Amino acid sequence: KPLSSLQGDLVVASYNLLAPCFVRPVDTRTGTVQEFAAFRWCDDAVLDWPTRRNALTQALGQIAQNCERAPDVICLQEVEFEKSGDKRVPPPWLTDALQGYEIVACKTSILERNAKRNARVVSKDVAVATAIAVGRGWRVAWTGEHNGTTEVLVGVEKDGVGAVAVASVHLDAGSEDKRVQLLGATLAAARARLGGGRNLRVIVASSCTHGHASRPPPSQRFWLSFVLLGRGALEQRKQSVGLLEQ
């Protein structure tokens, strides 16, 4: 849905960047490229990182700087975090594209553990994690206590508008049980922070890959990006919350 047609107090976008370190890497455990990371249906030129980086920079820049109605919150999946001193930070191309937004991720210690795993398995010293970018007058009120590489939960607030919990999650591509477990844990964490009851003001955004890298039929292969509204947000704000699925 075009951003220019979205109205409301809070607009949320979701975007999976596909971390370059996960594109056709040689897995040190097997000495080969794992089938799910082979992307056999894609031409090399499409997966070329400089080409993809330029396209992502342009796309995110257009979304973030949309003059008519840019999103207030952008949920990101598969962000590569680079080493900078004793911290892990988003890459410069991403922060440039999202100027004016605060990018929130999990703790540095968790990112470091993930980077060590990636260095060991795919020979890349980068952490890959979900993140949330908050801007356009909204501010981060709090961050979830159990944020990790596959889920980040934050509370966002703005003068004149009540606080809302927003989560960016990266769902497991191969296990329905793991997807349900992660969503359930995320909603439970939001409820614990916001208080009990059914009137939960939470938005969960994610992407999920379904299918196989050997190029299954189109009917069995798709990228899914969705935004899930909590019951309270859906009932109370269905006229004032705009959603963008990217």
mmCIF file of C-alpha atoms in Angstrom:
data_model
loop_
_atom_site.group_PDB
_atom_site.id
_atom_site.type_symbol
_atom_site.label_atom_id
_atom_site.label_comp_id
_atom_site.label_asym_id
_atom_site.label_seq_id
_atom_site.Cartn_x
_atom_site.Cartn_y
_atom_site.Cartn_z
ATOM 1 C CA LYS A 1 0.000 0.000 0.000
ATOM 2 C CA PRO A 2 1.546 3.375 -0.957
ATOM 3 C CA LEU A 3 2.875 5.365 1.962
ATOM 4 C CA SER A 4 1.200 8.478 0.609
ATOM 5 C CA SER A 5 -2.212 6.904 1.244
ATOM 6 C CA LEU A 6 -1.528 5.917 4.850
ATOM 7 C CA GLN A 7 -2.892 8.037 7.654
ATOM 8 C CA GLY A 8 -2.932 7.726 11.424
ATOM 9 C CA ASP A 9 -0.949 8.298 14.571
ATOM 10 C CA LEU A 10 1.558 5.503 14.008
ATOM 11 C CA VAL A 11 2.851 4.053 10.746
ATOM 12 C CA VAL A 12 5.016 0.921 10.900
ATOM 13 C CA ALA A 13 7.119 -0.587 8.107
ATOM 14 C CA SER A 14 8.899 -3.949 8.049
ATOM 15 C CA TYR A 15 11.899 -4.811 5.851
ATOM 16 C CA ASN A 16 14.161 -7.890 5.672
ATOM 17 C CA LEU A 17 17.587 -6.827 4.375
ATOM 18 C CA LEU A 18 18.955 -10.354 3.711
ATOM 19 C CA ALA A 19 22.357 -10.132 5.410
ATOM 20 C CA PRO A 20 25.144 -10.410 2.815
ATOM 21 C CA CYS A 21 27.078 -12.843 5.001
ATOM 22 C CA PHE A 22 24.216 -15.327 4.543
ATOM 23 C CA VAL A 23 24.272 -15.180 0.739
ATOM 24 C CA ARG A 24 26.067 -18.244 -0.631
ATOM 25 C CA PRO A 25 28.649 -18.540 2.161
ATOM 26 C CA VAL A 26 30.793 -21.648 2.461
ATOM 27 C CA ASP A 27 29.796 -23.360 5.691
ATOM 28 C CA THR A 28 33.008 -24.315 7.484
ATOM 29 C CA ARG A 29 31.238 -27.294 9.062
ATOM 30 C CA THR A 30 30.571 -28.908 5.680
ATOM 31 C CA GLY A 31 32.937 -27.147 3.285
ATOM 32 C CA THR A 32 30.000 -26.377 0.999
ATOM 33 C CA VAL A 33 27.272 -23.786 0.551
ATOM 34 C CA GLN A 34 24.159 -24.900 2.392
ATOM 35 C CA GLU A 35 21.229 -25.479 0.062
ATOM 36 C CA PHE A 36 18.995 -22.948 1.815
ATOM 37 C CA ALA A 37 21.657 -20.271 1.258
ATOM 38 C CA ALA A 38 22.392 -21.113 -2.374
ATOM 39 C CA PHE A 39 19.585 -19.042 -3.945
ATOM 40 C CA ARG A 40 19.869 -21.102 -7.109
ATOM 41 C CA TRP A 41 17.055 -19.205 -8.819
ATOM 42 C CA CYS A 42 18.931 -15.872 -8.509
ATOM 43 C CA ASP A 43 21.490 -14.557 -10.955
ATOM 44 C CA ASP A 44 24.872 -13.562 -9.553
ATOM 45 C CA ALA A 45 24.253 -9.957 -10.588
ATOM 46 C CA VAL A 46 21.096 -9.822 -8.473
ATOM 47 C CA LEU A 47 22.902 -11.024 -5.348
ATOM 48 C CA ASP A 48 26.016 -8.904 -5.884
ATOM 49 C CA TRP A 49 26.351 -7.027 -2.597
ATOM 50 C CA PRO A 50 27.346 -3.572 -3.900
ATOM 51 C CA THR A 51 24.370 -3.731 -6.256
ATOM 52 C CA ARG A 52 21.992 -4.846 -3.512
ATOM 53 C CA ARG A 53 23.402 -2.311 -1.059
ATOM 54 C CA ASN A 54 22.766 0.539 -3.476
ATOM 55 C CA ALA A 55 19.233 -0.701 -4.124
ATOM 56 C CA LEU A 56 18.526 -1.067 -0.389
ATOM 57 C CA THR A 57 19.940 2.380 0.336
ATOM 58 C CA GLN A 58 17.688 3.900 -2.292
ATOM 59 C CA ALA A 59 14.593 1.958 -1.219
ATOM 60 C CA LEU A 60 14.980 2.640 2.500
ATOM 61 C CA GLY A 61 15.883 6.255 1.843
ATOM 62 C CA GLN A 62 12.718 6.733 -0.181
ATOM 63 C CA ILE A 63 10.643 5.095 2.552
ATOM 64 C CA ALA A 64 12.237 7.028 5.416
ATOM 65 C CA GLN A 65 12.222 10.395 3.705
ATOM 66 C CA ASN A 66 8.777 10.156 2.130
ATOM 67 C CA CYS A 67 7.478 13.700 2.298
ATOM 68 C CA GLU A 68 3.785 12.796 2.519
ATOM 69 C CA ARG A 69 3.885 10.039 5.144
ATOM 70 C CA ALA A 70 7.115 8.296 6.108
ATOM 71 C CA PRO A 71 6.851 5.509 8.688
ATOM 72 C CA ASP A 72 7.365 6.381 12.326
ATOM 73 C CA VAL A 73 8.873 2.996 13.095
ATOM 74 C CA ILE A 74 10.775 0.683 10.738
ATOM 75 C CA CYS A 75 11.230 -2.930 11.848
ATOM 76 C CA LEU A 76 14.309 -4.512 10.283
ATOM 77 C CA GLN A 77 15.443 -8.106 10.012
ATOM 78 C CA GLU A 78 18.906 -9.486 9.132
ATOM 79 C CA VAL A 79 20.871 -6.330 9.872
ATOM 80 C CA GLU A 80 24.646 -6.813 9.888
ATOM 81 C CA PHE A 81 26.332 -5.122 12.850
ATOM 82 C CA GLU A 82 29.980 -4.204 12.355
ATOM 83 C CA LYS A 83 32.744 -3.896 14.946
ATOM 84 C CA SER A 84 33.423 -0.351 16.119
ATOM 85 C CA GLY A 85 35.713 -0.172 19.130
ATOM 86 C CA ASP A 86 34.058 -2.186 21.880
ATOM 87 C CA LYS A 87 30.610 -1.964 20.285
ATOM 88 C CA ARG A 88 28.670 -3.441 17.380
ATOM 89 C CA VAL A 89 26.989 -0.812 15.217
ATOM 90 C CA PRO A 90 24.746 -0.769 12.136
ATOM 91 C CA PRO A 91 26.612 -0.252 8.845
ATOM 92 C CA PRO A 92 27.091 3.358 7.685
ATOM 93 C CA TRP A 93 24.981 2.857 4.557
ATOM 94 C CA LEU A 94 21.993 1.956 6.763
ATOM 95 C CA THR A 95 22.363 4.831 9.211
ATOM 96 C CA ASP A 96 22.747 7.219 6.265
ATOM 97 C CA ALA A 97 19.571 5.881 4.651
ATOM 98 C CA LEU A 98 17.685 6.194 7.952
ATOM 99 C CA GLN A 99 18.864 9.633 8.995
ATOM 100 C CA GLY A 100 16.716 11.022 11.785
ATOM 101 C CA TYR A 101 15.868 7.570 13.154
ATOM 102 C CA GLU A 102 17.265 5.929 16.289
ATOM 103 C CA ILE A 103 18.205 2.304 15.593
ATOM 104 C CA VAL A 104 17.697 -0.066 18.534
ATOM 105 C CA ALA A 105 19.022 -3.624 18.788
ATOM 106 C CA CYS A 106 19.921 -6.121 21.501
ATOM 107 C CA LYS A 107 22.864 -5.816 23.874
ATOM 108 C CA THR A 108 26.432 -5.688 22.544
ATOM 109 C CA SER A 109 27.319 -8.863 24.450
ATOM 110 C CA ILE A 110 24.630 -10.775 22.566
ATOM 111 C CA LEU A 111 25.772 -9.337 19.247
ATOM 112 C CA GLU A 112 29.352 -10.354 20.066
ATOM 113 C CA ARG A 113 28.310 -13.957 20.692
ATOM 114 C CA ASN A 114 26.484 -14.006 17.391
ATOM 115 C CA ALA A 115 29.494 -12.512 15.575
ATOM 116 C CA LYS A 116 31.735 -15.225 17.007
ATOM 117 C CA ARG A 117 29.312 -17.845 15.773
ATOM 118 C CA ASN A 118 29.246 -16.315 12.286
ATOM 119 C CA ALA A 119 33.044 -16.052 12.214
ATOM 120 C CA ARG A 120 33.255 -19.726 13.093
ATOM 121 C CA VAL A 121 30.555 -20.962 10.694
ATOM 122 C CA VAL A 122 30.660 -18.597 7.675
ATOM 123 C CA SER A 123 34.047 -16.900 8.260
ATOM 124 C CA LYS A 124 32.454 -13.448 8.638
ATOM 125 C CA ASP A 125 33.080 -11.348 11.761
ATOM 126 C CA VAL A 126 29.664 -9.681 11.743
ATOM 127 C CA ALA A 127 26.629 -10.004 13.958
ATOM 128 C CA VAL A 128 23.238 -10.441 12.314
ATOM 129 C CA ALA A 129 20.154 -9.379 14.228
ATOM 130 C CA THR A 130 16.765 -7.725 14.097
ATOM 131 C CA ALA A 131 16.484 -4.025 14.882
ATOM 132 C CA ILE A 132 13.933 -1.235 15.162
ATOM 133 C CA ALA A 133 14.347 2.303 13.843
ATOM 134 C CA VAL A 134 12.267 4.955 15.608
ATOM 135 C CA GLY A 135 11.766 8.519 14.376
ATOM 136 C CA ARG A 136 9.386 11.276 13.261
ATOM 137 C CA GLY A 137 8.732 12.600 16.759
ATOM 138 C CA TRP A 138 8.319 9.193 18.364
ATOM 139 C CA ARG A 139 10.887 8.224 20.990
ATOM 140 C CA VAL A 140 12.038 5.032 22.665
ATOM 141 C CA ALA A 141 10.489 4.835 26.142
ATOM 142 C CA TRP A 142 11.938 1.448 27.097
ATOM 143 C CA THR A 143 13.569 -1.659 25.631
ATOM 144 C CA GLY A 144 12.690 -5.286 26.303
ATOM 145 C CA GLU A 145 14.686 -7.142 28.922
ATOM 146 C CA HIS A 146 15.021 -10.270 26.790
ATOM 147 C CA ASN A 147 15.860 -8.740 23.420
ATOM 148 C CA GLY A 148 18.014 -10.986 21.243
ATOM 149 C CA THR A 149 19.163 -11.471 17.671
ATOM 150 C CA THR A 150 15.771 -12.740 16.473
ATOM 151 C CA GLU A 151 13.517 -10.412 18.440
ATOM 152 C CA VAL A 152 13.657 -6.802 19.592
ATOM 153 C CA LEU A 153 10.850 -5.270 21.647
ATOM 154 C CA VAL A 154 10.653 -1.558 22.429
ATOM 155 C CA GLY A 155 8.097 0.828 23.834
ATOM 156 C CA VAL A 156 7.535 3.942 21.732
ATOM 157 C CA GLU A 157 5.722 7.070 22.805
ATOM 158 C CA LYS A 158 4.864 10.499 21.550
ATOM 159 C CA ASP A 159 3.316 13.563 23.129
ATOM 160 C CA GLY A 160 -0.432 13.292 22.964
ATOM 161 C CA VAL A 161 -0.368 9.593 22.019
ATOM 162 C CA GLY A 162 -0.158 6.738 24.514
ATOM 163 C CA ALA A 163 2.773 4.338 24.587
ATOM 164 C CA VAL A 164 2.738 1.370 22.206
ATOM 165 C CA ALA A 165 4.947 -1.733 22.268
ATOM 166 C CA VAL A 166 6.556 -2.570 18.917
ATOM 167 C CA ALA A 167 8.489 -5.753 18.165
ATOM 168 C CA SER A 168 10.609 -6.802 15.205
ATOM 169 C CA VAL A 169 10.979 -10.577 15.017
ATOM 170 C CA HIS A 170 12.669 -12.922 12.569
ATOM 171 C CA LEU A 171 10.658 -16.116 12.396
ATOM 172 C CA ASP A 172 12.211 -19.527 11.803
ATOM 173 C CA ALA A 173 11.782 -20.658 8.203
ATOM 174 C CA GLY A 174 11.567 -24.363 8.935
ATOM 175 C CA SER A 175 9.632 -24.838 12.145
ATOM 176 C CA GLU A 176 6.053 -23.849 12.848
ATOM 177 C CA ASP A 177 6.555 -24.665 16.524
ATOM 178 C CA LYS A 178 9.516 -22.270 16.769
ATOM 179 C CA ARG A 179 7.550 -19.521 15.007
ATOM 180 C CA VAL A 180 4.630 -19.874 17.405
ATOM 181 C CA GLN A 181 6.990 -20.055 20.388
ATOM 182 C CA LEU A 182 8.783 -16.845 19.415
ATOM 183 C CA LEU A 183 5.557 -14.950 18.782
ATOM 184 C CA GLY A 184 4.117 -16.173 22.066
ATOM 185 C CA ALA A 185 7.232 -15.155 23.996
ATOM 186 C CA THR A 186 7.225 -11.726 22.349
ATOM 187 C CA LEU A 187 3.584 -11.085 23.238
ATOM 188 C CA ALA A 188 4.203 -12.327 26.775
ATOM 189 C CA ALA A 189 7.145 -9.933 27.142
ATOM 190 C CA ALA A 190 5.000 -7.058 25.904
ATOM 191 C CA ARG A 191 2.204 -7.964 28.308
ATOM 192 C CA ALA A 192 4.644 -8.173 31.215
ATOM 193 C CA ARG A 193 5.921 -4.699 30.422
ATOM 194 C CA LEU A 194 2.599 -3.040 29.655
ATOM 195 C CA GLY A 195 0.519 -4.812 32.266
ATOM 196 C CA GLY A 196 -1.937 -7.672 32.102
ATOM 197 C CA GLY A 197 -5.359 -7.843 30.578
ATOM 198 C CA ARG A 198 -6.608 -8.318 27.048
ATOM 199 C CA ASN A 199 -6.251 -4.680 26.032
ATOM 200 C CA LEU A 200 -2.658 -5.055 24.842
ATOM 201 C CA ARG A 201 -1.258 -2.220 22.742
ATOM 202 C CA VAL A 202 1.408 -4.046 20.746
ATOM 203 C CA ILE A 203 2.507 -4.283 17.119
ATOM 204 C CA VAL A 204 4.632 -7.239 15.988
ATOM 205 C CA ALA A 205 6.302 -7.023 12.584
ATOM 206 C CA SER A 206 8.289 -9.774 10.923
ATOM 207 C CA SER A 207 9.329 -11.543 7.790
ATOM 208 C CA CYS A 208 9.397 -15.270 7.234
ATOM 209 C CA THR A 209 10.896 -17.256 4.368
ATOM 210 C CA HIS A 210 8.853 -20.201 3.232
ATOM 211 C CA GLY A 211 10.154 -22.597 0.645
ATOM 212 C CA HIS A 212 13.459 -24.070 -0.470
ATOM 213 C CA ALA A 213 16.506 -22.685 -2.214
ATOM 214 C CA SER A 214 16.178 -25.255 -5.019
ATOM 215 C CA ARG A 215 13.403 -23.042 -6.430
ATOM 216 C CA PRO A 216 10.083 -24.755 -5.670
ATOM 217 C CA PRO A 217 6.942 -23.863 -7.605
ATOM 218 C CA PRO A 218 5.794 -20.253 -7.084
ATOM 219 C CA SER A 219 2.763 -21.492 -5.188
ATOM 220 C CA GLN A 220 5.091 -22.984 -2.559
ATOM 221 C CA ARG A 221 7.686 -20.228 -2.360
ATOM 222 C CA PHE A 222 7.154 -16.787 -0.982
ATOM 223 C CA TRP A 223 8.496 -14.102 1.290
ATOM 224 C CA LEU A 224 6.033 -13.099 3.960
ATOM 225 C CA SER A 225 6.179 -9.795 5.746
ATOM 226 C CA PHE A 226 3.419 -8.960 8.146
ATOM 227 C CA VAL A 227 2.376 -6.709 10.940
ATOM 228 C CA LEU A 228 0.325 -8.144 13.799
ATOM 229 C CA LEU A 229 -1.765 -5.834 15.953
ATOM 230 C CA GLY A 230 -2.517 -6.724 19.538
ATOM 231 C CA ARG A 231 -6.171 -6.941 20.454
ATOM 232 C CA GLY A 232 -6.229 -3.610 22.239
ATOM 233 C CA ALA A 233 -4.412 -1.784 19.464
ATOM 234 C CA LEU A 234 -6.656 -3.351 16.847
ATOM 235 C CA GLU A 235 -9.886 -2.466 18.615
ATOM 236 C CA GLN A 236 -8.965 0.974 19.896
ATOM 237 C CA ARG A 237 -6.815 2.229 17.068
ATOM 238 C CA LYS A 238 -8.021 0.508 13.918
ATOM 239 C CA GLN A 239 -9.023 3.920 12.558
ATOM 240 C CA SER A 240 -5.764 5.640 13.462
ATOM 241 C CA VAL A 241 -2.916 3.153 12.972
ATOM 242 C CA GLY A 242 -1.484 2.845 9.480
ATOM 243 C CA LEU A 243 0.389 -0.293 8.456
ATOM 244 C CA LEU A 244 2.885 -0.855 5.672
ATOM 245 C CA GLU A 245 4.014 -4.304 4.646
ATOM 246 C CA GLN A 246 7.224 -4.091 2.651
#
